[in-house]
Amino acid sequence: MDFFSAMHSGLVSAGWPLWLANLVPPLVKALILLLFILLNCTFLIWMERKVAGHMQRRMGPMRLGPHGIIQTIADVVKLIAKEDVIPAGVDRWVFVLAPIVAFAPAFAVFMVIPFGPNLIAQDLNIALIFIAALTSFVVISFLMAGWSSNNKWSLLGAMRASAQLISYEVPLVISVASVALLAGSLSLQDIVRAQSQSFWYILVQPIGFLVFLTASLAELNRSPFDMSEAEQELVAGYNTEYSGMRWAIFYLTEYANLITFAAMASTLFFGGWSGPGLPPFVWFMIKVYFFIFLVMWIRWTLPRVRIDQLMDIGWKGLLPLSLVNLAFTGIYVLLR
Amino acid sequence: MAEIATRDEQLGVRSEELFVNMGPQHPSTHGVLRVLTRLDGEKVLEAEADIGYLHRCFEKIAEKRKLFQVIPYTDRTDYLAAITNELVFVMAVEKLLEIEVPPRAQYIRFIMSELQRIASHLLWFGTFAMDLGATTAFLYAWRERERLLDIFEAVTGARMLYNYLRIGGVRNDVFDGFEATVEKYLRDFEKRLKEYHDLVTGNRIFEVRTQGVGVVTAEEAIAYGASGPVLRASGVKYDVRKADPYLVYDKYDFEVPTGQNGDCYDRYIVRMKEMEESVKLVRHGLADMPAGDVMGKVPRRIKLEGDTYARIESPRGEVACYLVGDGSDQAYRLSWRSPCFVHLQLLNIMARGGLVADLIASIGSIDIVMGEVDR
């Protein structure tokens, strides 16, 4: 973080007013994070198509660039160039706002994710609560999109999404709470440090991790829990009426959330950036991409569960399991 | 609905049922099926199929064409099992004209229709898995079907709409090395079938999505006139190949798989087992295929007189053709029985009381081809 404090003092000595100088480093950080998200999402969309392709005995995109690597960029250009359609009969403001409401929190979460020992935008001491709060925002955007679209499929998708996200929020937060209990801190940076000094928490939290993984898949709206956009049932769910850039932003949000999930999984259970030999950032990215691949693997293998079964799994399976896990973690911490 | 009203009163809320038009443009209605659906939240109160979007006046056209010109039209009814449709039509004509079909042609028809059954069931397996959200299984099934279509192409010159069967036989003999090619395919296919079972059958999510979903009792199935895998999944051991043997089916012993519960899972299992039986039948056919002509003696001037009814077991069920002649060389009337049309009437029984996802699973489990429903 030396770079940013140097930037700040440099600007002050160059005669900038203090408030403006205070504003610049965070903005630069935000830009860097935005760039990180955009680059990774671009890559992830290509990777998803490649993973899906190779799992299904196809090649995936091959035409643009070596192995189709710039396919996504071409897609983005196409999406930007598309006509901005707002269907008749939609609730205009809500319709326009929904993608922004989806993306903004997904982006803000990256502020507290530790990419390395010093590589973090803001080491918040309540990072876990911050993340839990912001990720649940997604449900509002789904509801906004589904309601404003004036389309029955969208509404059904939004209803499913809200039911699903609200019920999976609970086991997710409880499973994360057991990790916080182990580390004795809510700061992600502290959690990683605690693990690098002892061991990866997956060793004592296997159940917690499984709950976290399952609940996250539901939170991410990924298969087998992709209820809200179940193509075969609801056409495209909440974003049926969206096209062009607005649709692309929903897509971007989905992948940004995927990175967040992978970062959380590696930070909370697999020691985050800590690891032997390689630089911390590289370790972090390896772990993140491993989990992203895992999620893609699951998506292209399993059928989709039904909405009532999803609720069953959440309330009757994951919730008790996470509570039991929390209790045992408490006992473990006491005896440690 | 009274049910909704009482619930609203208990909870002190006001809710309405939702009317949703599922289709004709919808990813899972397998073509242009429109389902008028009344929903209570996610629960299906009623699902009524609205058909006719693919109607092409097949039966009327068949009255206005020479008999051999009708064969390509039969391809286009159930386009996923074209050979079996051609078969039922030429069988009806042959029955009426009392034409003798040479044994080699019989065997070629027999082998081709069993291979067709495998191809059709493969496509069904893929789309059914996809309806449940498992996209990968679809492309796996596509891979095997592709090789099968290659074989069809080598024999008939076309991949889907063959126009291969003729009144009195088949258009041309199979290519040299046909037996070896098919046998190699069957060996690979048996391995792949195991792979499909590994991928889908034992999957817990797949089981809970299909077991007890879309139940049709044996009584209902019989009352509606269901046939094929839909009927057999309900526990009725009825197969036209056994009940009214045609071609050379009476020479071979084969299993007619049945289910007990009549749910989507049983329909799945029945079809998977049928593929295994088809493999056996094709092997028998290859071993016993005699040499000789592939076209029988057909009179130059055809005079259709009287009426006849021919039926066969297509991959989807009992396809039948009622043919009336008035002494000319054209059909006076041709009536087509298509199993999908019958099975579609069962949709409401299957879907009522389930969720939207179950409705999709039910449509998928019927193995519906809209070309056959509308004709």
PDB file of N, CA and C in Angstrom, chain B residues 210-298:
ATOM      1  N   THR B 210     -37.349 -37.569 -11.404  1.00  0.00           N
ATOM      2  CA  THR B 210     -38.199 -38.360 -12.285  1.00  0.00           C
ATOM      3  C   THR B 210     -39.070 -39.369 -11.550  1.00  0.00           C
ATOM      4  N   GLN B 211     -38.625 -39.865 -10.400  1.00  0.00           N
ATOM      5  CA  GLN B 211     -39.415 -40.892  -9.729  1.00  0.00           C
ATOM      6  C   GLN B 211     -40.681 -40.287  -9.133  1.00  0.00           C
ATOM      7  N   GLY B 212     -41.804 -40.917  -9.434  1.00  0.00           N
ATOM      8  CA  GLY B 212     -43.076 -40.414  -8.921  1.00  0.00           C
ATOM      9  C   GLY B 212     -43.566 -39.167  -9.629  1.00  0.00           C
ATOM     10  N   VAL B 213     -42.912 -38.810 -10.730  1.00  0.00           N
ATOM     11  CA  VAL B 213     -43.308 -37.616 -11.471  1.00  0.00           C
ATOM     12  C   VAL B 213     -44.036 -38.031 -12.743  1.00  0.00           C
ATOM     13  N   GLY B 214     -45.133 -37.369 -13.033  1.00  0.00           N
ATOM     14  CA  GLY B 214     -45.863 -37.652 -14.267  1.00  0.00           C
ATOM     15  C   GLY B 214     -46.430 -39.056 -14.297  1.00  0.00           C
ATOM     16  N   VAL B 215     -47.076 -39.457 -13.207  1.00  0.00           N
ATOM     17  CA  VAL B 215     -47.541 -40.838 -13.105  1.00  0.00           C
ATOM     18  C   VAL B 215     -48.791 -41.072 -13.964  1.00  0.00           C
ATOM     19  N   VAL B 216     -48.755 -42.151 -14.735  1.00  0.00           N
ATOM     20  CA  VAL B 216     -49.929 -42.601 -15.481  1.00  0.00           C
ATOM     21  C   VAL B 216     -50.200 -44.035 -15.048  1.00  0.00           C
ATOM     22  N   THR B 217     -51.388 -44.285 -14.507  1.00  0.00           N
ATOM     23  CA  THR B 217     -51.692 -45.649 -14.091  1.00  0.00           C
ATOM     24  C   THR B 217     -52.002 -46.496 -15.316  1.00  0.00           C
ATOM     25  N   ALA B 218     -51.945 -47.797 -15.118  1.00  0.00           N
ATOM     26  CA  ALA B 218     -52.201 -48.709 -16.233  1.00  0.00           C
ATOM     27  C   ALA B 218     -53.605 -48.500 -16.782  1.00  0.00           C
ATOM     28  N   GLU B 219     -54.593 -48.266 -15.896  1.00  0.00           N
ATOM     29  CA  GLU B 219     -55.968 -48.068 -16.346  1.00  0.00           C
ATOM     30  C   GLU B 219     -56.072 -46.828 -17.228  1.00  0.00           C
ATOM     31  N   GLU B 220     -55.444 -45.731 -16.749  1.00  0.00           N
ATOM     32  CA  GLU B 220     -55.496 -44.494 -17.529  1.00  0.00           C
ATOM     33  C   GLU B 220     -54.830 -44.682 -18.884  1.00  0.00           C
ATOM     34  N   ALA B 221     -53.668 -45.339 -18.854  1.00  0.00           N
ATOM     35  CA  ALA B 221     -52.939 -45.532 -20.105  1.00  0.00           C
ATOM     36  C   ALA B 221     -53.781 -46.313 -21.099  1.00  0.00           C
ATOM     37  N   ILE B 222     -54.446 -47.357 -20.626  1.00  0.00           N
ATOM     38  CA  ILE B 222     -55.269 -48.167 -21.527  1.00  0.00           C
ATOM     39  C   ILE B 222     -56.478 -47.359 -21.983  1.00  0.00           C
ATOM     40  N   ALA B 223     -57.093 -46.630 -21.041  1.00  0.00           N
ATOM     41  CA  ALA B 223     -58.284 -45.859 -21.383  1.00  0.00           C
ATOM     42  C   ALA B 223     -57.993 -44.831 -22.462  1.00  0.00           C
ATOM     43  N   TYR B 224     -56.840 -44.239 -22.416  1.00  0.00           N
ATOM     44  CA  TYR B 224     -56.497 -43.222 -23.403  1.00  0.00           C
ATOM     45  C   TYR B 224     -55.925 -43.827 -24.682  1.00  0.00           C
ATOM     46  N   GLY B 225     -55.653 -45.122 -24.670  1.00  0.00           N
ATOM     47  CA  GLY B 225     -55.109 -45.755 -25.859  1.00  0.00           C
ATOM     48  C   GLY B 225     -53.629 -45.552 -26.015  1.00  0.00           C
ATOM     49  N   ALA B 226     -52.923 -45.425 -24.907  1.00  0.00           N
ATOM     50  CA  ALA B 226     -51.478 -45.259 -24.991  1.00  0.00           C
ATOM     51  C   ALA B 226     -50.835 -46.544 -25.494  1.00  0.00           C
ATOM     52  N   SER B 227     -49.650 -46.433 -26.041  1.00  0.00           N
ATOM     53  CA  SER B 227     -48.937 -47.607 -26.526  1.00  0.00           C
ATOM     54  C   SER B 227     -47.447 -47.348 -26.377  1.00  0.00           C
ATOM     55  N   GLY B 228     -46.663 -48.323 -26.774  1.00  0.00           N
ATOM     56  CA  GLY B 228     -45.222 -48.127 -26.725  1.00  0.00           C
ATOM     57  C   GLY B 228     -44.698 -47.987 -25.308  1.00  0.00           C
ATOM     58  N   PRO B 229     -43.543 -47.317 -25.152  1.00  0.00           N
ATOM     59  CA  PRO B 229     -42.920 -47.206 -23.834  1.00  0.00           C
ATOM     60  C   PRO B 229     -43.823 -46.558 -22.794  1.00  0.00           C
ATOM     61  N   VAL B 230     -44.697 -45.633 -23.201  1.00  0.00           N
ATOM     62  CA  VAL B 230     -45.565 -44.977 -22.220  1.00  0.00           C
ATOM     63  C   VAL B 230     -46.497 -45.991 -21.583  1.00  0.00           C
ATOM     64  N   LEU B 231     -47.044 -46.873 -22.412  1.00  0.00           N
ATOM     65  CA  LEU B 231     -47.942 -47.906 -21.891  1.00  0.00           C
ATOM     66  C   LEU B 231     -47.156 -48.925 -21.068  1.00  0.00           C
ATOM     67  N   ARG B 232     -46.017 -49.334 -21.609  1.00  0.00           N
ATOM     68  CA  ARG B 232     -45.251 -50.389 -20.928  1.00  0.00           C
ATOM     69  C   ARG B 232     -44.696 -49.910 -19.593  1.00  0.00           C
ATOM     70  N   ALA B 233     -44.374 -48.617 -19.505  1.00  0.00           N
ATOM     71  CA  ALA B 233     -43.870 -48.097 -18.229  1.00  0.00           C
ATOM     72  C   ALA B 233     -44.930 -48.194 -17.156  1.00  0.00           C
ATOM     73  N   SER B 234     -46.221 -48.195 -17.559  1.00  0.00           N
ATOM     74  CA  SER B 234     -47.298 -48.329 -16.583  1.00  0.00           C
ATOM     75  C   SER B 234     -47.545 -49.782 -16.213  1.00  0.00           C
ATOM     76  N   GLY B 235     -46.782 -50.683 -16.761  1.00  0.00           N
ATOM     77  CA  GLY B 235     -46.861 -52.076 -16.339  1.00  0.00           C
ATOM     78  C   GLY B 235     -47.661 -52.968 -17.264  1.00  0.00           C
ATOM     79  N   VAL B 236     -48.078 -52.463 -18.414  1.00  0.00           N
ATOM     80  CA  VAL B 236     -48.833 -53.292 -19.350  1.00  0.00           C
ATOM     81  C   VAL B 236     -47.864 -53.866 -20.373  1.00  0.00           C
ATOM     82  N   LYS B 237     -47.806 -55.181 -20.410  1.00  0.00           N
ATOM     83  CA  LYS B 237     -46.843 -55.816 -21.307  1.00  0.00           C
ATOM     84  C   LYS B 237     -47.473 -55.976 -22.682  1.00  0.00           C
ATOM     85  N   TYR B 238     -47.429 -54.910 -23.443  1.00  0.00           N
ATOM     86  CA  TYR B 238     -48.044 -54.958 -24.769  1.00  0.00           C
ATOM     87  C   TYR B 238     -47.082 -54.353 -25.784  1.00  0.00           C
ATOM     88  N   ASP B 239     -46.793 -55.096 -26.802  1.00  0.00           N
ATOM     89  CA  ASP B 239     -45.868 -54.651 -27.829  1.00  0.00           C
ATOM     90  C   ASP B 239     -46.374 -55.230 -29.145  1.00  0.00           C
ATOM     91  N   VAL B 240     -46.577 -54.384 -30.148  1.00  0.00           N
ATOM     92  CA  VAL B 240     -47.111 -54.883 -31.421  1.00  0.00           C
ATOM     93  C   VAL B 240     -46.181 -55.942 -32.009  1.00  0.00           C
ATOM     94  N   ARG B 241     -44.902 -55.802 -31.750  1.00  0.00           N
ATOM     95  CA  ARG B 241     -43.949 -56.782 -32.290  1.00  0.00           C
ATOM     96  C   ARG B 241     -44.257 -58.183 -31.766  1.00  0.00           C
ATOM     97  N   LYS B 242     -44.861 -58.250 -30.559  1.00  0.00           N
ATOM     98  CA  LYS B 242     -45.238 -59.545 -29.991  1.00  0.00           C
ATOM     99  C   LYS B 242     -46.703 -59.863 -30.271  1.00  0.00           C
ATOM    100  N   ALA B 243     -47.545 -58.844 -30.128  1.00  0.00           N
ATOM    101  CA  ALA B 243     -48.982 -59.066 -30.205  1.00  0.00           C
ATOM    102  C   ALA B 243     -49.429 -59.367 -31.628  1.00  0.00           C
ATOM    103  N   ASP B 244     -48.812 -58.706 -32.585  1.00  0.00           N
ATOM    104  CA  ASP B 244     -49.219 -58.885 -33.981  1.00  0.00           C
ATOM    105  C   ASP B 244     -47.949 -58.859 -34.823  1.00  0.00           C
ATOM    106  N   PRO B 245     -47.152 -59.959 -34.749  1.00  0.00           N
ATOM    107  CA  PRO B 245     -45.795 -59.914 -35.322  1.00  0.00           C
ATOM    108  C   PRO B 245     -45.804 -59.609 -36.818  1.00  0.00           C
ATOM    109  N   TYR B 246     -44.906 -58.744 -37.219  1.00  0.00           N
ATOM    110  CA  TYR B 246     -44.727 -58.435 -38.630  1.00  0.00           C
ATOM    111  C   TYR B 246     -43.253 -58.687 -38.951  1.00  0.00           C
ATOM    112  N   LEU B 247     -42.859 -58.509 -40.207  1.00  0.00           N
ATOM    113  CA  LEU B 247     -41.486 -58.803 -40.631  1.00  0.00           C
ATOM    114  C   LEU B 247     -41.068 -60.161 -40.090  1.00  0.00           C
ATOM    115  N   VAL B 248     -39.940 -60.189 -39.339  1.00  0.00           N
ATOM    116  CA  VAL B 248     -39.477 -61.494 -38.846  1.00  0.00           C
ATOM    117  C   VAL B 248     -39.432 -61.519 -37.328  1.00  0.00           C
ATOM    118  N   TYR B 249     -40.245 -60.664 -36.699  1.00  0.00           N
ATOM    119  CA  TYR B 249     -40.170 -60.572 -35.242  1.00  0.00           C
ATOM    120  C   TYR B 249     -40.586 -61.869 -34.550  1.00  0.00           C
ATOM    121  N   ASP B 250     -41.442 -62.655 -35.216  1.00  0.00           N
ATOM    122  CA  ASP B 250     -41.889 -63.883 -34.529  1.00  0.00           C
ATOM    123  C   ASP B 250     -40.794 -64.944 -34.485  1.00  0.00           C
ATOM    124  N   LYS B 251     -39.712 -64.738 -35.270  1.00  0.00           N
ATOM    125  CA  LYS B 251     -38.649 -65.748 -35.260  1.00  0.00           C
ATOM    126  C   LYS B 251     -37.724 -65.613 -34.061  1.00  0.00           C
ATOM    127  N   TYR B 252     -37.709 -64.423 -33.473  1.00  0.00           N
ATOM    128  CA  TYR B 252     -36.721 -64.179 -32.431  1.00  0.00           C
ATOM    129  C   TYR B 252     -37.387 -63.933 -31.100  1.00  0.00           C
ATOM    130  N   ASP B 253     -36.679 -64.353 -30.094  1.00  0.00           N
ATOM    131  CA  ASP B 253     -37.163 -64.188 -28.739  1.00  0.00           C
ATOM    132  C   ASP B 253     -36.531 -62.925 -28.164  1.00  0.00           C
ATOM    133  N   PHE B 254     -37.356 -62.020 -27.747  1.00  0.00           N
ATOM    134  CA  PHE B 254     -36.792 -60.808 -27.119  1.00  0.00           C
ATOM    135  C   PHE B 254     -37.678 -60.360 -25.969  1.00  0.00           C
ATOM    136  N   GLU B 255     -37.058 -59.616 -25.104  1.00  0.00           N
ATOM    137  CA  GLU B 255     -37.704 -59.159 -23.877  1.00  0.00           C
ATOM    138  C   GLU B 255     -38.551 -57.928 -24.186  1.00  0.00           C
ATOM    139  N   VAL B 256     -39.723 -57.830 -23.554  1.00  0.00           N
ATOM    140  CA  VAL B 256     -40.491 -56.586 -23.620  1.00  0.00           C
ATOM    141  C   VAL B 256     -40.416 -55.948 -22.239  1.00  0.00           C
ATOM    142  N   PRO B 257     -39.523 -54.955 -22.073  1.00  0.00           N
ATOM    143  CA  PRO B 257     -39.344 -54.386 -20.736  1.00  0.00           C
ATOM    144  C   PRO B 257     -40.572 -53.600 -20.286  1.00  0.00           C
ATOM    145  N   THR B 258     -40.938 -53.749 -19.033  1.00  0.00           N
ATOM    146  CA  THR B 258     -42.051 -52.977 -18.480  1.00  0.00           C
ATOM    147  C   THR B 258     -41.632 -52.333 -17.168  1.00  0.00           C
ATOM    148  N   GLY B 259     -42.360 -51.284 -16.792  1.00  0.00           N
ATOM    149  CA  GLY B 259     -42.144 -50.654 -15.494  1.00  0.00           C
ATOM    150  C   GLY B 259     -43.295 -50.989 -14.576  1.00  0.00           C
ATOM    151  N   GLN B 260     -43.308 -50.403 -13.385  1.00  0.00           N
ATOM    152  CA  GLN B 260     -44.419 -50.648 -12.472  1.00  0.00           C
ATOM    153  C   GLN B 260     -45.192 -49.376 -12.158  1.00  0.00           C
ATOM    154  N   ASN B 261     -44.507 -48.262 -12.069  1.00  0.00           N
ATOM    155  CA  ASN B 261     -45.148 -47.069 -11.518  1.00  0.00           C
ATOM    156  C   ASN B 261     -45.714 -46.132 -12.571  1.00  0.00           C
ATOM    157  N   GLY B 262     -45.272 -46.286 -13.806  1.00  0.00           N
ATOM    158  CA  GLY B 262     -45.766 -45.390 -14.842  1.00  0.00           C
ATOM    159  C   GLY B 262     -45.292 -43.964 -14.686  1.00  0.00           C
ATOM    160  N   ASP B 263     -44.170 -43.754 -14.006  1.00  0.00           N
ATOM    161  CA  ASP B 263     -43.651 -42.398 -13.863  1.00  0.00           C
ATOM    162  C   ASP B 263     -42.541 -42.145 -14.898  1.00  0.00           C
ATOM    163  N   CYS B 264     -41.998 -40.953 -14.876  1.00  0.00           N
ATOM    164  CA  CYS B 264     -40.979 -40.595 -15.867  1.00  0.00           C
ATOM    165  C   CYS B 264     -39.773 -41.526 -15.772  1.00  0.00           C
ATOM    166  N   TYR B 265     -39.443 -41.930 -14.554  1.00  0.00           N
ATOM    167  CA  TYR B 265     -38.280 -42.790 -14.381  1.00  0.00           C
ATOM    168  C   TYR B 265     -38.494 -44.137 -15.064  1.00  0.00           C
ATOM    169  N   ASP B 266     -39.692 -44.686 -14.914  1.00  0.00           N
ATOM    170  CA  ASP B 266     -39.974 -45.977 -15.546  1.00  0.00           C
ATOM    171  C   ASP B 266     -39.946 -45.857 -17.060  1.00  0.00           C
ATOM    172  N   ARG B 267     -40.481 -44.754 -17.571  1.00  0.00           N
ATOM    173  CA  ARG B 267     -40.450 -44.574 -19.017  1.00  0.00           C
ATOM    174  C   ARG B 267     -39.007 -44.494 -19.500  1.00  0.00           C
ATOM    175  N   TYR B 268     -38.164 -43.869 -18.676  1.00  0.00           N
ATOM    176  CA  TYR B 268     -36.744 -43.793 -19.002  1.00  0.00           C
ATOM    177  C   TYR B 268     -36.115 -45.183 -19.029  1.00  0.00           C
ATOM    178  N   ILE B 269     -36.361 -45.937 -17.962  1.00  0.00           N
ATOM    179  CA  ILE B 269     -35.746 -47.261 -17.862  1.00  0.00           C
ATOM    180  C   ILE B 269     -36.226 -48.167 -18.981  1.00  0.00           C
ATOM    181  N   VAL B 270     -37.538 -48.112 -19.276  1.00  0.00           N
ATOM    182  CA  VAL B 270     -38.083 -48.959 -20.332  1.00  0.00           C
ATOM    183  C   VAL B 270     -37.359 -48.677 -21.653  1.00  0.00           C
ATOM    184  N   ARG B 271     -37.174 -47.409 -21.964  1.00  0.00           N
ATOM    185  CA  ARG B 271     -36.526 -47.089 -23.237  1.00  0.00           C
ATOM    186  C   ARG B 271     -35.063 -47.514 -23.243  1.00  0.00           C
ATOM    187  N   MET B 272     -34.400 -47.336 -22.095  1.00  0.00           N
ATOM    188  CA  MET B 272     -32.999 -47.744 -22.057  1.00  0.00           C
ATOM    189  C   MET B 272     -32.872 -49.251 -22.285  1.00  0.00           C
ATOM    190  N   LYS B 273     -33.805 -50.007 -21.677  1.00  0.00           N
ATOM    191  CA  LYS B 273     -33.746 -51.455 -21.860  1.00  0.00           C
ATOM    192  C   LYS B 273     -34.106 -51.837 -23.283  1.00  0.00           C
ATOM    193  N   GLU B 274     -35.024 -51.088 -23.873  1.00  0.00           N
ATOM    194  CA  GLU B 274     -35.402 -51.379 -25.254  1.00  0.00           C
ATOM    195  C   GLU B 274     -34.221 -51.263 -26.194  1.00  0.00           C
ATOM    196  N   MET B 275     -33.353 -50.299 -25.909  1.00  0.00           N
ATOM    197  CA  MET B 275     -32.172 -50.167 -26.762  1.00  0.00           C
ATOM    198  C   MET B 275     -31.325 -51.430 -26.700  1.00  0.00           C
ATOM    199  N   GLU B 276     -31.185 -51.971 -25.477  1.00  0.00           N
ATOM    200  CA  GLU B 276     -30.418 -53.223 -25.339  1.00  0.00           C
ATOM    201  C   GLU B 276     -31.062 -54.343 -26.146  1.00  0.00           C
ATOM    202  N   GLU B 277     -32.398 -54.430 -26.068  1.00  0.00           N
ATOM    203  CA  GLU B 277     -33.090 -55.478 -26.822  1.00  0.00           C
ATOM    204  C   GLU B 277     -32.912 -55.273 -28.320  1.00  0.00           C
ATOM    205  N   SER B 278     -32.944 -54.019 -28.743  1.00  0.00           N
ATOM    206  CA  SER B 278     -32.766 -53.740 -30.160  1.00  0.00           C
ATOM    207  C   SER B 278     -31.402 -54.196 -30.646  1.00  0.00           C
ATOM    208  N   VAL B 279     -30.395 -53.989 -29.796  1.00  0.00           N
ATOM    209  CA  VAL B 279     -29.054 -54.439 -30.168  1.00  0.00           C
ATOM    210  C   VAL B 279     -29.074 -55.949 -30.441  1.00  0.00           C
ATOM    211  N   LYS B 280     -29.729 -56.679 -29.547  1.00  0.00           N
ATOM    212  CA  LYS B 280     -29.802 -58.140 -29.719  1.00  0.00           C
ATOM    213  C   LYS B 280     -30.521 -58.488 -31.018  1.00  0.00           C
ATOM    214  N   LEU B 281     -31.644 -57.805 -31.271  1.00  0.00           N
ATOM    215  CA  LEU B 281     -32.428 -58.105 -32.467  1.00  0.00           C
ATOM    216  C   LEU B 281     -31.631 -57.828 -33.733  1.00  0.00           C
ATOM    217  N   VAL B 282     -30.904 -56.715 -33.735  1.00  0.00           N
ATOM    218  CA  VAL B 282     -30.106 -56.397 -34.923  1.00  0.00           C
ATOM    219  C   VAL B 282     -29.070 -57.490 -35.136  1.00  0.00           C
ATOM    220  N   ARG B 283     -28.451 -57.963 -34.057  1.00  0.00           N
ATOM    221  CA  ARG B 283     -27.446 -59.028 -34.174  1.00  0.00           C
ATOM    222  C   ARG B 283     -28.059 -60.287 -34.800  1.00  0.00           C
ATOM    223  N   HIS B 284     -29.257 -60.668 -34.289  1.00  0.00           N
ATOM    224  CA  HIS B 284     -29.950 -61.817 -34.868  1.00  0.00           C
ATOM    225  C   HIS B 284     -30.166 -61.603 -36.358  1.00  0.00           C
ATOM    226  N   GLY B 285     -30.640 -60.418 -36.698  1.00  0.00           N
ATOM    227  CA  GLY B 285     -30.946 -60.114 -38.083  1.00  0.00           C
ATOM    228  C   GLY B 285     -29.722 -60.203 -38.965  1.00  0.00           C
ATOM    229  N   LEU B 286     -28.618 -59.648 -38.474  1.00  0.00           N
ATOM    230  CA  LEU B 286     -27.381 -59.679 -39.262  1.00  0.00           C
ATOM    231  C   LEU B 286     -26.933 -61.116 -39.500  1.00  0.00           C
ATOM    232  N   ALA B 287     -27.085 -61.945 -38.456  1.00  0.00           N
ATOM    233  CA  ALA B 287     -26.615 -63.327 -38.573  1.00  0.00           C
ATOM    234  C   ALA B 287     -27.449 -64.109 -39.580  1.00  0.00           C
ATOM    235  N   ASP B 288     -28.760 -63.828 -39.624  1.00  0.00           N
ATOM    236  CA  ASP B 288     -29.650 -64.664 -40.431  1.00  0.00           C
ATOM    237  C   ASP B 288     -30.003 -64.070 -41.786  1.00  0.00           C
ATOM    238  N   MET B 289     -29.445 -62.908 -42.113  1.00  0.00           N
ATOM    239  CA  MET B 289     -29.876 -62.241 -43.345  1.00  0.00           C
ATOM    240  C   MET B 289     -29.552 -63.102 -44.567  1.00  0.00           C
ATOM    241  N   PRO B 290     -30.577 -63.515 -45.312  1.00  0.00           N
ATOM    242  CA  PRO B 290     -30.335 -64.366 -46.476  1.00  0.00           C
ATOM    243  C   PRO B 290     -29.878 -63.533 -47.678  1.00  0.00           C
ATOM    244  N   ALA B 291     -29.331 -64.213 -48.683  1.00  0.00           N
ATOM    245  CA  ALA B 291     -28.988 -63.518 -49.920  1.00  0.00           C
ATOM    246  C   ALA B 291     -30.221 -63.483 -50.816  1.00  0.00           C
ATOM    247  N   GLY B 292     -30.162 -62.714 -51.881  1.00  0.00           N
ATOM    248  CA  GLY B 292     -31.281 -62.712 -52.810  1.00  0.00           C
ATOM    249  C   GLY B 292     -31.709 -61.324 -53.207  1.00  0.00           C
ATOM    250  N   ASP B 293     -32.893 -61.295 -53.844  1.00  0.00           N
ATOM    251  CA  ASP B 293     -33.428 -60.034 -54.328  1.00  0.00           C
ATOM    252  C   ASP B 293     -33.907 -59.159 -53.187  1.00  0.00           C
ATOM    253  N   VAL B 294     -33.954 -57.837 -53.458  1.00  0.00           N
ATOM    254  CA  VAL B 294     -34.524 -56.952 -52.454  1.00  0.00           C
ATOM    255  C   VAL B 294     -35.843 -56.352 -52.930  1.00  0.00           C
ATOM    256  N   MET B 295     -36.256 -56.656 -54.155  1.00  0.00           N
ATOM    257  CA  MET B 295     -37.558 -56.177 -54.628  1.00  0.00           C
ATOM    258  C   MET B 295     -38.415 -57.351 -55.081  1.00  0.00           C
ATOM    259  N   GLY B 296     -39.647 -57.395 -54.622  1.00  0.00           N
ATOM    260  CA  GLY B 296     -40.553 -58.457 -55.033  1.00  0.00           C
ATOM    261  C   GLY B 296     -41.240 -58.094 -56.338  1.00  0.00           C
ATOM    262  N   LYS B 297     -42.126 -58.963 -56.756  1.00  0.00           N
ATOM    263  CA  LYS B 297     -42.864 -58.700 -57.998  1.00  0.00           C
ATOM    264  C   LYS B 297     -44.032 -57.768 -57.697  1.00  0.00           C
ATOM    265  N   VAL B 298     -44.017 -56.618 -58.325  1.00  0.00           N
ATOM    266  CA  VAL B 298     -45.103 -55.662 -58.121  1.00  0.00           C
ATOM    267  C   VAL B 298     -45.793 -55.462 -59.465  1.00  0.00           C
TER     268      VAL B 298
END
